[in-house]
CSV table of C-alpha atoms in Angstrom, one decimal:
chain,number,residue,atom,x,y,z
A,971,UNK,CA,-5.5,-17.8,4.3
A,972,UNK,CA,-3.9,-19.9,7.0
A,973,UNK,CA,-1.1,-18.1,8.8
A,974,UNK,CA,1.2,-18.5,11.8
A,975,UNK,CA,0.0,-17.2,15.1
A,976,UNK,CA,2.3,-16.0,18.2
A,977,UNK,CA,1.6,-15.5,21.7
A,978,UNK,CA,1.8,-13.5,23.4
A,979,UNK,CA,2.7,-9.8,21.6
A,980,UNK,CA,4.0,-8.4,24.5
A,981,UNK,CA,6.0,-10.6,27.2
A,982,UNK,CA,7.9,-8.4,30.2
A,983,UNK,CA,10.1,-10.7,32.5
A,984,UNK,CA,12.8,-10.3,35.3
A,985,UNK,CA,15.9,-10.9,34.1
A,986,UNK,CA,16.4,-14.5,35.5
A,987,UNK,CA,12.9,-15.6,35.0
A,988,UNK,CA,12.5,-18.1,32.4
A,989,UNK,CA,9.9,-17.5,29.7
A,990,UNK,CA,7.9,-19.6,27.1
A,991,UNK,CA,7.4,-18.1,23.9
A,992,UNK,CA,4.5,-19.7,21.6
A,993,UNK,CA,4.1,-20.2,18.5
A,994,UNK,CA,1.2,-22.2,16.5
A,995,UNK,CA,2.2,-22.6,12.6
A,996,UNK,CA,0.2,-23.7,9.7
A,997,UNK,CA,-1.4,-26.8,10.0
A,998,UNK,CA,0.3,-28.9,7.4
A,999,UNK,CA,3.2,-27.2,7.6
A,1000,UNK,CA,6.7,-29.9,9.1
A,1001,UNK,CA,9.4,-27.3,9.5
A,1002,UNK,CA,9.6,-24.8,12.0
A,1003,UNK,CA,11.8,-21.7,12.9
A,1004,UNK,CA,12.9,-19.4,15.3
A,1005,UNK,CA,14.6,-15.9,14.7
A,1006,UNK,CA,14.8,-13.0,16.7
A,1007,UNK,CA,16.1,-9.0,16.0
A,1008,UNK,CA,17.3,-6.7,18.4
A,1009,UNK,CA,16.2,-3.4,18.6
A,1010,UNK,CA,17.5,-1.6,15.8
A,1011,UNK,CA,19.6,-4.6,14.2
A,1012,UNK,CA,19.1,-7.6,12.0
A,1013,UNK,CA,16.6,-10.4,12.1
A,1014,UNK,CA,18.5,-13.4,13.0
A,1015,UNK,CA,18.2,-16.6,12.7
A,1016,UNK,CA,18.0,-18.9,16.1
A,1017,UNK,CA,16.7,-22.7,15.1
A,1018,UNK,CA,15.3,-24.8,12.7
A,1019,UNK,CA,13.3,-27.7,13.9
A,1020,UNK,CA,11.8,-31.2,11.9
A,1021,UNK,CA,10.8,-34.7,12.8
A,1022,UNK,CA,11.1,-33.5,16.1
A,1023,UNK,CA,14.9,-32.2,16.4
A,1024,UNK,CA,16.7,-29.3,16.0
A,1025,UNK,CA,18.0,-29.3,12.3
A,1026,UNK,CA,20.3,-26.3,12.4
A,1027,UNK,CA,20.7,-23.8,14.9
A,1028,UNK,CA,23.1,-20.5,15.2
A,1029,UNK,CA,25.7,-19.6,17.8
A,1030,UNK,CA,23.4,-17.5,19.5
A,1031,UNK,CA,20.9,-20.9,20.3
A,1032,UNK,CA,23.1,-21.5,23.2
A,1033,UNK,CA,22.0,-23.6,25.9
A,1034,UNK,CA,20.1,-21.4,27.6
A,1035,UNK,CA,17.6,-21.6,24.9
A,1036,UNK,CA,15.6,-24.9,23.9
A,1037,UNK,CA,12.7,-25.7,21.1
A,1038,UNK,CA,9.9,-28.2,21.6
A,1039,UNK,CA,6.9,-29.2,20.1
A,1040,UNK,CA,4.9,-30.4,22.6
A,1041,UNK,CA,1.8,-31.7,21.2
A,1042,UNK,CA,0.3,-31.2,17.2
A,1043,UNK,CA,-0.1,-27.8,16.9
A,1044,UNK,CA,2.3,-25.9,19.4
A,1045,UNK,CA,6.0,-25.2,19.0
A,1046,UNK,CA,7.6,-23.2,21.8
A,1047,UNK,CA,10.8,-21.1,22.7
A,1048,UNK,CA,12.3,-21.5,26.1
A,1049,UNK,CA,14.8,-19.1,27.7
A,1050,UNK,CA,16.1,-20.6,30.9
A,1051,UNK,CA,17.6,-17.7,32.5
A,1052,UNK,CA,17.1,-14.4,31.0
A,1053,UNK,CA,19.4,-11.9,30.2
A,1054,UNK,CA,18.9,-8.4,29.3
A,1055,UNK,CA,20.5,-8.4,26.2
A,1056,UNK,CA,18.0,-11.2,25.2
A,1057,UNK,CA,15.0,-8.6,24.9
A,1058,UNK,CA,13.9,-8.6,21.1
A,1059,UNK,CA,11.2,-9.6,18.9
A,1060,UNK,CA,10.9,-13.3,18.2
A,1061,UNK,CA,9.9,-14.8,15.1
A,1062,UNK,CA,8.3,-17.9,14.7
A,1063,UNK,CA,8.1,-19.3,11.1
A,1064,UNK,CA,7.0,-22.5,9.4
A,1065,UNK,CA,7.3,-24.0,5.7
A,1066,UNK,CA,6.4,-27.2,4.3
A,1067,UNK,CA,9.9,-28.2,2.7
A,1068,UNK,CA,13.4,-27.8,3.7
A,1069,UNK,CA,16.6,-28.2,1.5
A,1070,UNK,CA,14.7,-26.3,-1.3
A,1071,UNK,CA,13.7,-23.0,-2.0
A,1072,UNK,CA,10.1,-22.7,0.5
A,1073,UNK,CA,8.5,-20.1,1.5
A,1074,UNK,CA,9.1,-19.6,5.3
A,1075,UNK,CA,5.3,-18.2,6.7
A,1076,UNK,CA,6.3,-15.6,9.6
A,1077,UNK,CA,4.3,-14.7,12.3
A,1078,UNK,CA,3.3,-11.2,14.0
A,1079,UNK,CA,6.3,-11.9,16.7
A,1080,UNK,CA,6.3,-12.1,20.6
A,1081,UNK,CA,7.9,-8.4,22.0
A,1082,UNK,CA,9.9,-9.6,25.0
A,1083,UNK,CA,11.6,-7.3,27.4
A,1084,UNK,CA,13.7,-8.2,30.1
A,1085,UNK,CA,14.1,-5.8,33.0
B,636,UNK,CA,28.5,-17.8,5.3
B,637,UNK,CA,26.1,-15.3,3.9
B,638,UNK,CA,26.1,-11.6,4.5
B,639,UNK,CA,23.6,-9.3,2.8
B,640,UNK,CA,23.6,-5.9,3.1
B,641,UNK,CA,20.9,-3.4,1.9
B,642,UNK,CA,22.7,0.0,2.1
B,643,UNK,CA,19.5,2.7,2.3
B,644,UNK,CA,18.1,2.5,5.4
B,645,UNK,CA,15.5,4.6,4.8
B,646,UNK,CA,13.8,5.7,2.0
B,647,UNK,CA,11.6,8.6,1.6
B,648,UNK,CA,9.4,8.8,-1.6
B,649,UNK,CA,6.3,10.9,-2.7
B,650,UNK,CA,2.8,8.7,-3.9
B,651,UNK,CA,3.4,7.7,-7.5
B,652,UNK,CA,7.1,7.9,-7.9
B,653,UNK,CA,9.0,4.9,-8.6
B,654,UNK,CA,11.6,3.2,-5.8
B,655,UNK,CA,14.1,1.3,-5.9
B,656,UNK,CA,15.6,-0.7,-2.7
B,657,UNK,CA,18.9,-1.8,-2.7
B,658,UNK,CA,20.0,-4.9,-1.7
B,659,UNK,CA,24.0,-6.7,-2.2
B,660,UNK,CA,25.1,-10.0,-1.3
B,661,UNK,CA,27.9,-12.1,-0.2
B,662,UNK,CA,28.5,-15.6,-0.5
B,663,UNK,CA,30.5,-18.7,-0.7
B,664,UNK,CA,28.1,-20.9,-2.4
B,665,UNK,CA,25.1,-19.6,-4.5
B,666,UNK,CA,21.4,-18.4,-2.5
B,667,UNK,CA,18.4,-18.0,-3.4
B,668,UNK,CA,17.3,-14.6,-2.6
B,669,UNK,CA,13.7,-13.5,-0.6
B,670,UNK,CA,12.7,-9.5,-0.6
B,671,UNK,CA,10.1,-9.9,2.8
B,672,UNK,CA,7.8,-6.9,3.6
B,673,UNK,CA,6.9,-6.0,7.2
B,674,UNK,CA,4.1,-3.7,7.9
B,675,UNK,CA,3.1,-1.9,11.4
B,676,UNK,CA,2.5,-5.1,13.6
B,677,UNK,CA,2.3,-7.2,11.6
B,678,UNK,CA,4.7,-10.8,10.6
B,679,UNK,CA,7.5,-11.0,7.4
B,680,UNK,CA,5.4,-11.3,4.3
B,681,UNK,CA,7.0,-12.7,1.1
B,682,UNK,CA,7.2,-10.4,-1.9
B,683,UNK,CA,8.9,-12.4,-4.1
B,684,UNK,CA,11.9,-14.5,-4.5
B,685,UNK,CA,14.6,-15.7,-7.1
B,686,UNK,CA,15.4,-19.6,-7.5
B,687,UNK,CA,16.8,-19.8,-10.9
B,688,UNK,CA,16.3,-19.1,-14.3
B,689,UNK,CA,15.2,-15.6,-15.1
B,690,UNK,CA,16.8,-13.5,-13.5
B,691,UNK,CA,14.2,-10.7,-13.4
B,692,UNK,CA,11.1,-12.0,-10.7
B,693,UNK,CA,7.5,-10.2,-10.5
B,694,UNK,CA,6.6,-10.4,-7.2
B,695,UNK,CA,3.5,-9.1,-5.5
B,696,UNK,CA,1.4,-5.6,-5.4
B,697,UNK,CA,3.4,-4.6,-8.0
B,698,UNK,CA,7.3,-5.2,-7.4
B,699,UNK,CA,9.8,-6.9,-9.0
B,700,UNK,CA,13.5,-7.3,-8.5
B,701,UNK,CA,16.3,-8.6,-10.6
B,702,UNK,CA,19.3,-11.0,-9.8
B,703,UNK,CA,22.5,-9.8,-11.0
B,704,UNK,CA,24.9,-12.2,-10.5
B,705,UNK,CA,27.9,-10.1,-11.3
B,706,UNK,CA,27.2,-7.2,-8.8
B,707,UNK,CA,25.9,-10.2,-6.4
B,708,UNK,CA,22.8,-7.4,-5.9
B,709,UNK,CA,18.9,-8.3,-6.1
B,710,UNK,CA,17.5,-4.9,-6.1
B,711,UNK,CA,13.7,-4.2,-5.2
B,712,UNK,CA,11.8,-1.9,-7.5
B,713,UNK,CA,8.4,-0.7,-8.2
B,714,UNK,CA,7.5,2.0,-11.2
B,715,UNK,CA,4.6,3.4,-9.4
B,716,UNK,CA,4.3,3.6,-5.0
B,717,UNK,CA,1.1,4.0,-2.8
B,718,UNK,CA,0.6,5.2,0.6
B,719,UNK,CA,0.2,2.1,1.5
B,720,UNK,CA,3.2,0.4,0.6
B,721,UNK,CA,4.8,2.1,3.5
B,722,UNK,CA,6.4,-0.8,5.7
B,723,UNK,CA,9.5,-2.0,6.2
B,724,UNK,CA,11.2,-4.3,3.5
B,725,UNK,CA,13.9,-6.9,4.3
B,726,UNK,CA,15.9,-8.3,1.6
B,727,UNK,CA,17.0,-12.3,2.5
B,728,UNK,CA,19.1,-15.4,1.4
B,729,UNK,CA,19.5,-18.8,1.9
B,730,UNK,CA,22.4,-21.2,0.9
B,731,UNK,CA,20.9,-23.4,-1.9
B,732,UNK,CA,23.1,-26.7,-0.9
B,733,UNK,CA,21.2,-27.4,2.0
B,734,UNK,CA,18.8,-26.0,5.1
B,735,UNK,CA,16.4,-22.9,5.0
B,736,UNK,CA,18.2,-20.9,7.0
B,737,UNK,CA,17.8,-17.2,6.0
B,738,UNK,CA,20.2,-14.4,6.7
B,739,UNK,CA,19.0,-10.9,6.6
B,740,UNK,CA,19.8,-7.5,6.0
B,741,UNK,CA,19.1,-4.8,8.4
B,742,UNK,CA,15.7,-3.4,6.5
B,743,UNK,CA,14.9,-0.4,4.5
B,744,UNK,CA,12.0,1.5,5.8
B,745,UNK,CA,10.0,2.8,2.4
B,746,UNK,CA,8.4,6.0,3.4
B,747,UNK,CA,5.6,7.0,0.9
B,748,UNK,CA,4.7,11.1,1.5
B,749,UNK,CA,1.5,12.3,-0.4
């Protein structure tokens, strides 16, 4: 069954630094995600991305953070500058329709912690 | 905006007993509601979800849930747990006028004791 791959699992960064999260989703899939939870607290949503642009994206996608899919397969996470309080797990998802009720595939998540 | 709230955050069970995982809503315009299961290391995995119609859904391994409009709830049950269903089980909803986005609550972690 295809499914939605993240690397790495574990990412550790200077606060500062700026780290690339990836993500590779299923193949045929157009609509891609990004949420993240805290230690402890909610998964929350981030970004939504199609056609190339961000479709949606919370409060918390500030501009520190950007989305990009740079070739056919990959869609990445940038954080510019970390912060500490930006250490959680990040979720990449995908789906294959948007506006309706799709499933959103979610995959294993990318630990990162900022020190 | 959407809120959801499942008030259990853990649940504690012995093998064979039925659960039930609680789950309320809130929400200005109507959802479609998601119960996701997480397991030790592993991604969100969909167990079933609620578009329209009837209001009680059969999702995977055995679980269903029922939409109740009037309590705004979408509670997780299954008559009969195993060992392994213990994970961690996220109930979800998305606004049904337009996007995907999903809004969370903060997880019940299903405990299954021999």
């Amino acid at each position: 069954e295809p499914e939605v791959t993240q690397t790495p699992s574990h990412q550790v960064t200077q606060m500062g630094q700026e780290v690339i999260l990836r993500c590779v989703p299923i193949s045929n899939h157009l609509y891609f995600y990004w949420y993240r939870q805290i230690l402890g607290q909610k998964v929350e949503f981030l970004v939504s991305f199609y056609n190339n642009e961000i479709s949606e994206k919370s409060e918390i996608f500030d501009d520190q953070f950007s989305v990009e899919r740079p070739d056919g397969s990959n869609f990445t996470l940038k954080i510019r500058s970390t912060k500490l309080e930006d250490s959680a797990m990040y979720f990449c998802a995908s789906s294959d329709s948007v506006g309706g009720p799709d499933t959103q595939y979610f995959g294993p998540g990318t630990r990162l912690t900022v020190l | 905006a959407q809120s959801v709230t499942q008030l259990d955050s853990q649940v504690p069970v012995f093998e064979e007993a039925p659960v039930e995982l609680r789950c309320n809503y809130s929400s200005s315009v109507s959802v479609y509601l998601f119960w996701y299961v997480q397991y030790p290391n592993q991604g969100l995995q969909l167990l079933l979800k609620y578009l329209s119609g009837s209001t009680l859904v059969k999702g995977i391994n055995g679980f269903e849930a029922e939409f109740n409009k009037s309590q705004t709830s979408f509670h997780l049950r299954k008559p009969s747990v195993h060992i392994s269903d213990t994970a961690e089980y996220f109930c979800a909803v998305s606004p049904n006028n337009a996007g995907n986005m999903l809004t969370f609550g903060g997880g019940t972690r299903l405990m299954v004791k021999p």
